[in-house]
Amino acid sequence: MKKILVTFLSMFVLLCGGVNFAGAYTSPINLTQTLMTGSVGNEVSVLQEFLKEKGYFTYPTITGYFGVMSKTAVIAFQNAYQIDPIGIVGPLTRQKIYELTLSHDTVSSTQSVKHVRSRHRTRTESTVPSHTLTLSKTGVGNGIVTSSPSGINCGSTCERSYDEGNMVTLTASAAMGSVFTGWSGGGCSGTGACVVEVSADVTVTANFDLVSYLLAVTLAGTGNGMVTSSPAGISCGATCESLYSHGNSVSLTASPVMGSLFIGWSGGGCSGTGACVVTMTSATAVTAEFEIIQN
């Protein structure tokens, strides 16, 4: 019976990383893998158990997933033992953990065995926490935002739950006539990819504006006159160019002064002497020609 109990105890101690409920170690912890953000498995559980017993890992449960809380705990441990604090469990960190667990008391009571069994069951049944990443779009322009790993395609799907510790990359793509002007929230800015490390519910905003194009008017000929626009912006004489958003329809009207005659338009798809209507899809130049009336 005693032999069976010892064998039973050894099996559960091995599964639980050699740590009993009182914080003693039944055998040195000999991690074999390089552990970093995104790592999963029993060695991550053993690492979290060890760091929790040392006071570095403060998450309430052992998850077996190396996320932001695990990385923070590893950095604190590395700082305490003068190891380069990069948040990755490499050879030096593994060696230090092995040394610290090399000589401790072993488990000897039935109560310890029961507690080890209970803690192992809790660890294997626990799930990695998840958090919601929400994408919000602002501005007068249009575009879509997609994610890697997949889940967000906004447009239609603008929020998704991801496991804690996931690194989610958001990419913005402006529609024709629009421009992506930047991110806010989630620690992101600028117009490149937005990379979010999921550690809590977070909202990221993508701003899209309409592209603006320059409409320029040139007055030509020997006569004089004015050209005005609707919507406002051009009043040439004085102001002969203005920016208009993609798709805007701009109507230009020519008004000759006394003694001059408006001859007609050229450029921008306009001709004749009526109003010149330009649909802004690119930078556009229009010429209005005025001639002196010959008596």
CSV table of C-alpha atoms in Angstrom, one decimal:
chain,number,residue,atom,x,y,z
A,1,MET,CA,0.0,0.0,0.0
A,2,LYS,CA,2.8,2.4,0.9
A,3,LYS,CA,4.6,1.6,-2.4
A,4,ILE,CA,1.3,2.4,-4.3
A,5,LEU,CA,1.0,5.7,-2.5
A,6,VAL,CA,4.6,6.7,-3.3
A,7,THR,CA,4.1,5.9,-7.0
A,8,PHE,CA,0.8,7.7,-7.1
A,9,LEU,CA,2.4,10.7,-5.4
A,10,SER,CA,5.3,10.8,-7.9
A,11,MET,CA,3.0,10.8,-10.9
A,12,PHE,CA,1.1,13.8,-9.7
A,13,VAL,CA,4.2,15.6,-8.5
A,14,LEU,CA,5.6,15.2,-12.0
A,15,LEU,CA,2.5,16.5,-13.6
A,16,CYS,CA,2.4,19.5,-11.3
A,17,GLY,CA,6.0,20.6,-11.9
A,18,GLY,CA,7.4,19.3,-8.6
A,19,VAL,CA,5.7,22.0,-6.4
A,20,ASN,CA,3.5,21.0,-3.4
A,21,PHE,CA,0.8,23.1,-1.7
A,22,ALA,CA,3.3,24.5,0.8
A,23,GLY,CA,5.7,25.9,-1.8
A,24,ALA,CA,8.2,23.0,-1.4
A,25,TYR,CA,9.8,21.2,-4.4
A,26,THR,CA,9.8,17.5,-4.7
A,27,SER,CA,12.5,17.7,-7.4
A,28,PRO,CA,14.3,20.5,-9.3
A,29,ILE,CA,12.4,22.3,-12.0
A,30,ASN,CA,14.2,21.5,-15.2
A,31,LEU,CA,12.6,23.4,-18.0
A,32,THR,CA,13.7,22.4,-21.5
A,33,GLN,CA,11.9,24.8,-23.8
A,34,THR,CA,12.4,28.5,-24.6
A,35,LEU,CA,9.2,30.1,-23.4
A,36,MET,CA,7.9,33.4,-24.7
A,37,THR,CA,4.6,35.2,-25.6
A,38,GLY,CA,2.3,32.7,-27.3
A,39,SER,CA,3.9,29.6,-25.7
A,40,VAL,CA,1.5,27.0,-24.3
A,41,GLY,CA,1.7,23.7,-22.5
A,42,ASN,CA,2.8,22.0,-19.2
A,43,GLU,CA,6.1,23.8,-19.0
A,44,VAL,CA,4.3,27.2,-19.1
A,45,SER,CA,2.1,25.9,-16.2
A,46,VAL,CA,5.1,24.8,-14.2
A,47,LEU,CA,6.8,28.2,-14.9
A,48,GLN,CA,3.7,30.1,-13.7
A,49,GLU,CA,3.4,27.9,-10.6
A,50,PHE,CA,7.0,28.7,-9.7
A,51,LEU,CA,6.7,32.4,-10.4
A,52,LYS,CA,3.4,32.5,-8.4
A,53,GLU,CA,5.1,30.8,-5.4
A,54,LYS,CA,7.9,33.4,-5.7
A,55,GLY,CA,5.4,36.3,-5.8
A,56,TYR,CA,6.0,37.4,-9.4
A,57,PHE,CA,3.0,35.9,-11.2
A,58,THR,CA,-0.1,37.6,-9.8
A,59,TYR,CA,-2.8,36.2,-12.1
A,60,PRO,CA,-5.4,34.3,-10.0
A,61,THR,CA,-5.2,31.0,-12.0
A,62,ILE,CA,-2.5,28.9,-13.7
A,63,THR,CA,-3.4,29.0,-17.4
A,64,GLY,CA,-0.6,27.2,-19.2
A,65,TYR,CA,-0.6,30.1,-21.7
A,66,PHE,CA,2.3,32.6,-21.8
A,67,GLY,CA,0.6,36.0,-22.1
A,68,VAL,CA,1.3,39.5,-21.0
A,69,MET,CA,1.0,38.6,-17.2
A,70,SER,CA,3.6,35.8,-17.7
A,71,LYS,CA,6.0,38.1,-19.5
A,72,THR,CA,5.7,40.7,-16.8
A,73,ALA,CA,6.4,38.1,-14.1
A,74,VAL,CA,9.4,36.7,-16.0
A,75,ILE,CA,10.9,40.3,-16.4
A,76,ALA,CA,10.5,40.9,-12.7
A,77,PHE,CA,12.2,37.6,-11.9
A,78,GLN,CA,15.0,38.3,-14.3
A,79,ASN,CA,15.6,41.8,-12.8
A,80,ALA,CA,15.7,40.2,-9.3
A,81,TYR,CA,18.5,37.8,-10.4
A,82,GLN,CA,20.5,40.1,-12.7
A,83,ILE,CA,19.4,38.4,-15.9
A,84,ASP,CA,18.8,40.4,-19.0
A,85,PRO,CA,15.1,41.4,-18.5
A,86,ILE,CA,13.7,40.5,-22.0
A,87,GLY,CA,10.7,38.5,-20.8
A,88,ILE,CA,11.8,35.3,-22.5
A,89,VAL,CA,12.7,32.2,-20.6
A,90,GLY,CA,16.0,31.2,-22.1
A,91,PRO,CA,19.0,29.1,-20.9
A,92,LEU,CA,20.1,31.6,-18.1
A,93,THR,CA,16.6,31.9,-16.7
A,94,ARG,CA,16.0,28.1,-16.9
A,95,GLN,CA,19.3,27.5,-15.1
A,96,LYS,CA,18.5,30.0,-12.3
A,97,ILE,CA,15.0,28.3,-11.7
A,98,TYR,CA,16.8,24.9,-11.6
A,99,GLU,CA,19.3,26.2,-9.0
A,100,LEU,CA,16.6,27.7,-6.8
A,101,THR,CA,14.6,24.5,-6.7
A,102,LEU,CA,17.6,22.1,-6.4
A,103,SER,CA,17.4,21.6,-2.6
A,104,HIS,CA,14.0,21.8,-1.0
A,105,ASP,CA,11.9,19.5,1.3
A,106,THR,CA,9.9,16.8,-0.4
A,107,VAL,CA,6.1,16.1,0.0
A,108,SER,CA,5.4,13.4,2.6
A,109,SER,CA,1.7,13.6,3.6
A,110,THR,CA,-1.5,12.3,2.1
A,111,GLN,CA,-2.9,15.8,2.5
A,112,SER,CA,-0.2,17.1,0.2
A,113,VAL,CA,-1.0,14.5,-2.4
A,114,LYS,CA,-4.7,15.4,-2.4
A,115,HIS,CA,-3.9,19.1,-2.7
A,116,VAL,CA,-1.5,18.4,-5.6
A,117,ARG,CA,-4.2,16.4,-7.4
A,118,SER,CA,-6.7,19.2,-6.8
A,119,ARG,CA,-4.4,21.9,-8.2
A,120,HIS,CA,-3.5,19.8,-11.2
A,121,ARG,CA,-7.2,19.3,-12.0
A,122,THR,CA,-7.8,23.1,-11.7
A,123,ARG,CA,-4.9,23.9,-14.0
A,124,THR,CA,-5.9,21.5,-16.7
A,125,GLU,CA,-9.6,22.5,-16.6
A,126,SER,CA,-8.9,26.3,-16.6
A,127,THR,CA,-9.2,28.3,-19.8
A,128,VAL,CA,-7.0,31.1,-21.1
A,129,PRO,CA,-8.8,34.4,-20.4
A,130,SER,CA,-10.2,36.2,-23.5
A,131,HIS,CA,-10.8,39.9,-24.1
A,132,THR,CA,-12.8,41.8,-26.8
A,133,LEU,CA,-11.0,43.9,-29.4
A,134,THR,CA,-13.4,46.4,-30.9
A,135,LEU,CA,-12.7,48.4,-34.1
A,136,SER,CA,-14.3,51.8,-34.6
A,137,LYS,CA,-14.2,53.8,-37.8
A,138,THR,CA,-14.4,57.6,-37.9
A,139,GLY,CA,-14.1,60.3,-40.6
A,140,VAL,CA,-16.0,61.1,-43.8
A,141,GLY,CA,-14.0,58.7,-45.9
A,142,ASN,CA,-14.5,54.9,-46.4
A,143,GLY,CA,-12.4,51.8,-46.0
A,144,ILE,CA,-12.1,48.5,-44.3
A,145,VAL,CA,-10.0,47.1,-41.4
A,146,THR,CA,-8.9,43.4,-41.3
A,147,SER,CA,-7.0,41.5,-38.6
A,148,SER,CA,-4.4,38.8,-38.3
A,149,PRO,CA,-5.3,36.3,-36.8
A,150,SER,CA,-8.6,36.6,-38.6
A,151,GLY,CA,-11.8,37.7,-36.9
A,152,ILE,CA,-12.2,41.4,-37.7
A,153,ASN,CA,-13.3,42.5,-41.1
A,154,CYS,CA,-14.8,45.9,-40.6
A,155,GLY,CA,-17.0,46.6,-42.8
A,156,SER,CA,-19.2,43.9,-41.4
A,157,THR,CA,-17.4,42.5,-38.3
A,158,CYS,CA,-16.0,45.1,-36.1
A,159,GLU,CA,-15.3,43.2,-32.8
A,160,ARG,CA,-13.8,39.9,-31.9
A,161,SER,CA,-12.7,38.1,-28.7
A,162,TYR,CA,-9.0,36.9,-28.6
A,163,ASP,CA,-7.2,34.9,-26.0
A,164,GLU,CA,-5.1,37.0,-23.6
A,165,GLY,CA,-1.5,37.5,-24.8
A,166,ASN,CA,-2.4,37.2,-28.5
A,167,MET,CA,-0.7,39.7,-30.8
A,168,VAL,CA,-3.4,41.0,-33.2
A,169,THR,CA,-2.3,43.0,-36.3
A,170,LEU,CA,-4.9,45.4,-37.8
A,171,THR,CA,-4.5,46.6,-41.4
A,172,ALA,CA,-6.5,49.5,-42.8
A,173,SER,CA,-7.4,49.7,-46.5
A,174,ALA,CA,-8.9,52.9,-47.8
A,175,ALA,CA,-11.7,52.8,-50.5
A,176,MET,CA,-11.2,54.6,-53.8
A,177,GLY,CA,-11.4,58.3,-53.2
A,178,SER,CA,-10.6,57.9,-49.5
A,179,VAL,CA,-7.4,58.0,-47.5
A,180,PHE,CA,-6.5,56.3,-44.2
A,181,THR,CA,-5.2,59.1,-41.9
A,182,GLY,CA,-4.3,57.1,-38.8
A,183,TRP,CA,-5.0,55.0,-35.7
A,184,SER,CA,-5.9,55.9,-32.1
A,185,GLY,CA,-6.3,53.6,-29.1
A,186,GLY,CA,-4.7,50.3,-28.3
A,187,GLY,CA,-1.3,52.0,-28.2
A,188,CYS,CA,-1.4,52.6,-32.0
A,189,SER,CA,-0.8,55.7,-34.0
A,190,GLY,CA,0.4,56.6,-37.5
A,191,THR,CA,-0.8,54.9,-40.7
A,192,GLY,CA,1.2,51.6,-40.6
A,193,ALA,CA,-0.1,48.3,-39.2
A,194,CYS,CA,-1.6,48.5,-35.7
A,195,VAL,CA,-0.3,45.7,-33.5
A,196,VAL,CA,-2.3,45.1,-30.3
A,197,GLU,CA,-1.1,42.8,-27.5
A,198,VAL,CA,-4.4,41.6,-26.0
A,199,SER,CA,-4.4,42.0,-22.2
A,200,ALA,CA,-7.8,43.6,-21.6
A,201,ASP,CA,-10.9,44.8,-23.5
A,202,VAL,CA,-9.7,47.5,-26.0
A,203,THR,CA,-11.1,49.7,-28.7
A,204,VAL,CA,-9.0,50.9,-31.6
A,205,THR,CA,-10.2,53.7,-33.9
A,206,ALA,CA,-9.3,53.9,-37.6
A,207,ASN,CA,-9.9,57.3,-39.3
A,208,PHE,CA,-10.7,57.6,-43.0
A,209,ASP,CA,-11.1,60.9,-44.9
A,210,LEU,CA,-12.0,61.7,-48.4
A,211,VAL,CA,-9.1,62.5,-50.8
A,212,SER,CA,-9.0,66.1,-51.8
A,213,TYR,CA,-7.9,67.3,-55.3
A,214,LEU,CA,-6.8,70.7,-56.5
A,215,LEU,CA,-9.0,72.5,-59.0
A,216,ALA,CA,-7.1,75.4,-60.7
A,217,VAL,CA,-8.5,78.0,-63.0
A,218,THR,CA,-6.4,80.1,-65.5
A,219,LEU,CA,-7.6,83.3,-67.1
A,220,ALA,CA,-6.5,83.7,-70.7
A,221,GLY,CA,-7.0,86.0,-73.6
A,222,THR,CA,-6.8,89.8,-74.1
A,223,GLY,CA,-10.1,90.5,-72.2
A,224,ASN,CA,-10.9,90.5,-68.5
A,225,GLY,CA,-13.5,88.7,-66.4
A,226,MET,CA,-14.0,86.5,-63.3
A,227,VAL,CA,-14.7,82.9,-62.6
A,228,THR,CA,-16.5,81.8,-59.5
A,229,SER,CA,-17.4,78.3,-58.2
A,230,SER,CA,-20.2,76.5,-56.5
A,231,PRO,CA,-19.5,75.1,-53.9
A,232,ALA,CA,-17.4,78.2,-53.0
A,233,GLY,CA,-13.6,78.2,-53.1
A,234,ILE,CA,-12.7,79.8,-56.4
A,235,SER,CA,-13.2,83.5,-57.1
A,236,CYS,CA,-10.7,84.2,-59.8
A,237,GLY,CA,-9.3,87.1,-60.1
A,238,ALA,CA,-8.1,86.8,-56.5
A,239,THR,CA,-8.4,83.1,-55.7
A,240,CYS,CA,-7.8,80.8,-58.7
A,241,GLU,CA,-7.5,77.4,-57.1
A,242,SER,CA,-9.1,75.4,-54.3
A,243,LEU,CA,-9.2,71.9,-52.9
A,244,TYR,CA,-12.3,69.7,-53.3
A,245,SER,CA,-13.1,66.2,-52.0
A,246,HIS,CA,-13.2,63.2,-54.2
A,247,GLY,CA,-16.5,63.0,-56.1
A,248,ASN,CA,-17.5,66.6,-55.5
A,249,SER,CA,-19.2,68.3,-58.5
A,250,VAL,CA,-17.9,71.8,-58.9
A,251,SER,CA,-19.7,74.3,-61.2
A,252,LEU,CA,-17.6,77.1,-62.6
A,253,THR,CA,-19.3,80.3,-63.9
A,254,ALA,CA,-17.5,82.9,-66.1
A,255,SER,CA,-18.5,86.6,-65.9
A,256,PRO,CA,-16.8,89.0,-68.4
A,257,VAL,CA,-16.3,92.7,-67.3
A,258,MET,CA,-17.6,95.5,-69.4
A,259,GLY,CA,-15.8,95.7,-72.8
A,260,SER,CA,-14.9,92.0,-72.7
A,261,LEU,CA,-16.5,88.8,-74.0
A,262,PHE,CA,-16.2,85.3,-72.6
A,263,ILE,CA,-15.0,83.1,-75.4
A,264,GLY,CA,-15.2,79.7,-73.7
A,265,TRP,CA,-13.6,76.9,-71.6
A,266,SER,CA,-10.9,74.4,-72.2
A,267,GLY,CA,-9.7,71.7,-69.9
A,268,GLY,CA,-11.6,69.7,-67.3
A,269,GLY,CA,-13.8,68.2,-70.0
A,270,CYS,CA,-15.5,71.7,-70.5
A,271,SER,CA,-16.1,73.7,-73.6
A,272,GLY,CA,-18.5,76.3,-74.9
A,273,THR,CA,-19.6,79.3,-72.8
A,274,GLY,CA,-22.1,77.8,-70.4
A,275,ALA,CA,-21.3,76.7,-66.9
A,276,CYS,CA,-18.3,74.3,-66.6
A,277,VAL,CA,-19.1,71.4,-64.3
A,278,VAL,CA,-16.1,69.4,-63.1
A,279,THR,CA,-16.4,66.1,-61.1
A,280,MET,CA,-13.4,65.9,-58.9
A,281,THR,CA,-11.6,62.5,-59.3
A,282,SER,CA,-8.1,64.0,-59.8
A,283,ALA,CA,-6.3,67.3,-59.8
A,284,THR,CA,-7.8,69.4,-62.6
A,285,ALA,CA,-6.9,72.6,-64.5
A,286,VAL,CA,-9.5,74.6,-66.4
A,287,THR,CA,-8.9,77.7,-68.6
A,288,ALA,CA,-11.4,80.5,-69.1
A,289,GLU,CA,-10.7,82.7,-72.2
A,290,PHE,CA,-11.9,86.3,-72.3
A,291,GLU,CA,-11.4,88.6,-75.3
A,292,ILE,CA,-11.8,92.4,-75.7
A,293,ILE,CA,-14.8,93.4,-77.7
A,294,GLN,CA,-13.7,95.0,-81.0
A,295,ASN,CA,-15.8,98.1,-81.9
